[in-house]
Structure formats: structure tokens, C-alpha cells
C-alpha positions as a Python dict, from the first residue, in 0.01 Angstrom:
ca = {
    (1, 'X'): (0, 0, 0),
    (2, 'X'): (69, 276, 241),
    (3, 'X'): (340, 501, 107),
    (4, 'X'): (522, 844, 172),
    (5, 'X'): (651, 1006, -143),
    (6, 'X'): (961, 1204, -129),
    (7, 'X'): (930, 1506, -307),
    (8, 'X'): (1143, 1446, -646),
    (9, 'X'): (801, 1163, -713),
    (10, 'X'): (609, 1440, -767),
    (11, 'X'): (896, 1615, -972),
    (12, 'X'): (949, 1340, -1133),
    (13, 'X'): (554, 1231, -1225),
    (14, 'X'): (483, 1597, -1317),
    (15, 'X'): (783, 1657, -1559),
    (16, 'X'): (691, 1282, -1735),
    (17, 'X'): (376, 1114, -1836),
    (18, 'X'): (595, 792, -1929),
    (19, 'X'): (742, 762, -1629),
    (20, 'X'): (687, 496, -1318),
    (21, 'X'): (642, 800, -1081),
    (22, 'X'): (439, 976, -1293),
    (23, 'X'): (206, 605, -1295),
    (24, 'X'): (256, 620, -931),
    (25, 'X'): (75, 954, -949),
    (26, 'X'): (-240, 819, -1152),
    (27, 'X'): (-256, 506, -906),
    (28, 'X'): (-271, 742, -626),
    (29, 'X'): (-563, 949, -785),
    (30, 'X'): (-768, 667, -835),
    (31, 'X'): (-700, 523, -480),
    (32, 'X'): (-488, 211, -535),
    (33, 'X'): (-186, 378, -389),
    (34, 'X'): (-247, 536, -15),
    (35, 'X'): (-38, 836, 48),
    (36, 'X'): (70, 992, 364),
    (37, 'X'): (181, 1318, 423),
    (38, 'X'): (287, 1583, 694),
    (39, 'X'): (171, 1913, 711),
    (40, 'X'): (604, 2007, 675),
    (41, 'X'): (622, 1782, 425),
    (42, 'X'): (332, 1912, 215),
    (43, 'X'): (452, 2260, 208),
    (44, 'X'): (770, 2151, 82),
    (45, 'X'): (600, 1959, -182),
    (46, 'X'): (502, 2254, -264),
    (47, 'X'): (776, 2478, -225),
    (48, 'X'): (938, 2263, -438),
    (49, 'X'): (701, 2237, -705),
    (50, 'X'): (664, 2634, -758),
    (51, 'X'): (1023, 2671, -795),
    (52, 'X'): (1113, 2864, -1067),
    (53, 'X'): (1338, 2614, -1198),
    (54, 'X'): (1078, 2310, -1168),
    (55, 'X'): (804, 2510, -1274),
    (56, 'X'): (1044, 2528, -1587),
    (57, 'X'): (1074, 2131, -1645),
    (58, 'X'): (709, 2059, -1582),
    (59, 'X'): (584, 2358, -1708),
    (60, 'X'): (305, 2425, -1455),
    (61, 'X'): (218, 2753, -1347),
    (62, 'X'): (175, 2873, -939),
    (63, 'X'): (-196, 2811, -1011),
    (64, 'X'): (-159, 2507, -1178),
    (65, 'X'): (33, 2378, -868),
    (66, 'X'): (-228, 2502, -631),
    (67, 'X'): (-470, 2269, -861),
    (68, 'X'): (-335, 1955, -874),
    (69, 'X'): (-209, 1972, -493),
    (70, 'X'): (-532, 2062, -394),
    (71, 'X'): (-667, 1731, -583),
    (72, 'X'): (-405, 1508, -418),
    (73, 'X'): (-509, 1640, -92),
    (74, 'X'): (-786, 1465, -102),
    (75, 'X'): (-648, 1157, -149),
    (76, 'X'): (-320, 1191, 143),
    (77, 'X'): (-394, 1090, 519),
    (78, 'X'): (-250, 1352, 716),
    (79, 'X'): (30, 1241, 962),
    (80, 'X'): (164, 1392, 1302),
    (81, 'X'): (497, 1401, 1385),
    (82, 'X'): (483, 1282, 1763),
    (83, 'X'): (837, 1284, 1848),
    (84, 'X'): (1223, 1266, 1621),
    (85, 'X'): (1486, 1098, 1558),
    (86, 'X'): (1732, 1370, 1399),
    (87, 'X'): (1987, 1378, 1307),
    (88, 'X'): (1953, 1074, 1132),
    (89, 'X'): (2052, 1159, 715),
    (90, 'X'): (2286, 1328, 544),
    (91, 'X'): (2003, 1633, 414),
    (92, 'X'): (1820, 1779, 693),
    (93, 'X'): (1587, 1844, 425),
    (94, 'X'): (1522, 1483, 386),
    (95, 'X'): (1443, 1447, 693),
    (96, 'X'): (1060, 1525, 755),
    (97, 'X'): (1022, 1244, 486),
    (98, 'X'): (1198, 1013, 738),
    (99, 'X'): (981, 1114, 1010),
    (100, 'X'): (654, 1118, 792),
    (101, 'X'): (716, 763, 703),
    (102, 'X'): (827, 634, 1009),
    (103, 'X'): (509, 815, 1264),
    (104, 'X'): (302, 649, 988),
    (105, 'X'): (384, 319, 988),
    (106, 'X'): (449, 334, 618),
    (107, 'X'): (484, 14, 386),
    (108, 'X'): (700, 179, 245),
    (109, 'X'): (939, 522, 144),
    (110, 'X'): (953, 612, -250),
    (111, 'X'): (1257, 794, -334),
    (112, 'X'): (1508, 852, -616),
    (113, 'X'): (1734, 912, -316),
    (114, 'X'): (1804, 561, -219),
    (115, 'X'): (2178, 632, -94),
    (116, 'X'): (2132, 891, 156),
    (117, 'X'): (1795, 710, 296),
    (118, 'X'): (1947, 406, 339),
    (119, 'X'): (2127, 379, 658),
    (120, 'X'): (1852, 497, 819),
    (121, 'X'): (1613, 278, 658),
    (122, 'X'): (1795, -5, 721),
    (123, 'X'): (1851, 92, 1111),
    (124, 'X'): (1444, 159, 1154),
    (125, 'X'): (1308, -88, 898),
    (126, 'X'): (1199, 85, 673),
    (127, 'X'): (1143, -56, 338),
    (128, 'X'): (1265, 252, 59),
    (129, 'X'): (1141, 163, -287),
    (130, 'X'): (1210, 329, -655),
    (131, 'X'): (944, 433, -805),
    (132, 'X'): (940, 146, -1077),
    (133, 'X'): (968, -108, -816),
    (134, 'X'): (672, 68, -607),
    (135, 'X'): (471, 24, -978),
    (136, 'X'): (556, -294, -1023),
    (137, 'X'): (469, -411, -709),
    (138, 'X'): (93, -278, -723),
    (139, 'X'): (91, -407, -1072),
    (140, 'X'): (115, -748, -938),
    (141, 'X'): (-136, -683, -648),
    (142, 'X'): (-510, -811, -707),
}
């Protein structure tokens, strides 16, 4: 499965090892989850990640950051944004995600932020999934 993360998947699978988007995380690592990123959308994974406030809930350092986005790196298949569609949400912050997804071809968008994806999921085609869903649906995949 081909999937864009939006970036509270990473918050989310950092802060909690119990957690669907923290398993979402290890089934990336070990290839059985195929992530796709832009360059914007990388640096504001990380952006978000070093703030002082997140660095507080999953108690990673700068460094520690630099690590474990350096690992996933590995893993993500660059995308290009070729052209846009905004305004199309609510966030303009949200909307790089959009675009990653949608230049990609993605099977699908994983968000906590279902409501303010929506319309413009709906109007492009674009399947959004919650993390738990996303799990359960490679769960059940051979």
C-alpha cells in the first residue's frame, strides 16, 4: 500500500509505542507500508518533530530526530509536485499533504485530520484513512 502520512502519524507513532500509528511506523521500516513524501512535506515533518513542545511529548532530542528521519528516508519515494490545486482545505498547512498524495497517486492519505481533508478527498478521490484502519487493513493483506 502506497501511502502519504500527514505529519501528526509521526507525532502520534513517536509519542506511543501502543499505538496504530506508531505500528504504522514499524510496518513502514520493515517495508510492508510504502511511503511517499515531498521534499515540503519532509521538512515540515521535521519542523514539526523538533518543536519544542513535541520534542516534550516524545521526548526525542534535535539529534534524535535527525536519526530516525534519516532512517525513514530510506524507506520514502520522493514525490514532485508538478502542478496545484490550492486553495483546496481549510489549513494551508495541510495542504502539501494534499498535493503529495494526490501527484503520487497514493492508495491512500493517513490522517487524524479526517474533517478538514475530507471535502477535498471526496472531490479528487482520494481515499483518507485513520491510522487504525490503515493497520488493519495491512493486517489483513497476505
Amino acid at each position: 500500500m502506497r501511502v502519504v502520512f500527514d505529519s501528526n502519524i509521526l507525532v502520534a507513532g513517536l509519542c506511543s509505542k501502543r499505538g496504530a500509528s506508531h505500528g504504522l511506523l514499524r510496518h513502514a521500516l520493515v517495508r510492508r507500508l510504502h511511503l511517499l513524501a515531498a521534499p515540503a512535506l519532509w521538512l515540515e515533518y521535521e519542523s514539526v518533530l523538533k518543536r519544542p513542545e513535541m520534542q516534550r511529548m516524545h521526548g526525542l532530542s534535535g539529534s534524535d530526530v535527525d536519526v530516525f528521519l534519516d532512517a525513514l528516508a530510506i524507506l520514502v519515494e520522493p514525490v514532485s509536485l508538478h502542478y496545484r490545486w490550492r486553495p483546496q482545505l481549510r489549513d494551508p498547512k495541510d495542504e502539501m499533504v494534499l498535493e503529495t498524495a494526490l501527484n503520487a497517486s497514493a492508495d491512500a492519505l493517513v490522517t487524524f485530520n479526517q474533517r478538514d481533508f475530507l471535502p477535498a478527498a471526496e472531490h479528487f478521490g482520494l481515499r483518507l484513512l485513520l491510522p487504525a484502519t490503515c493497520l488493519a487493513l495491512l493486517k489483513g493483506m497476505p
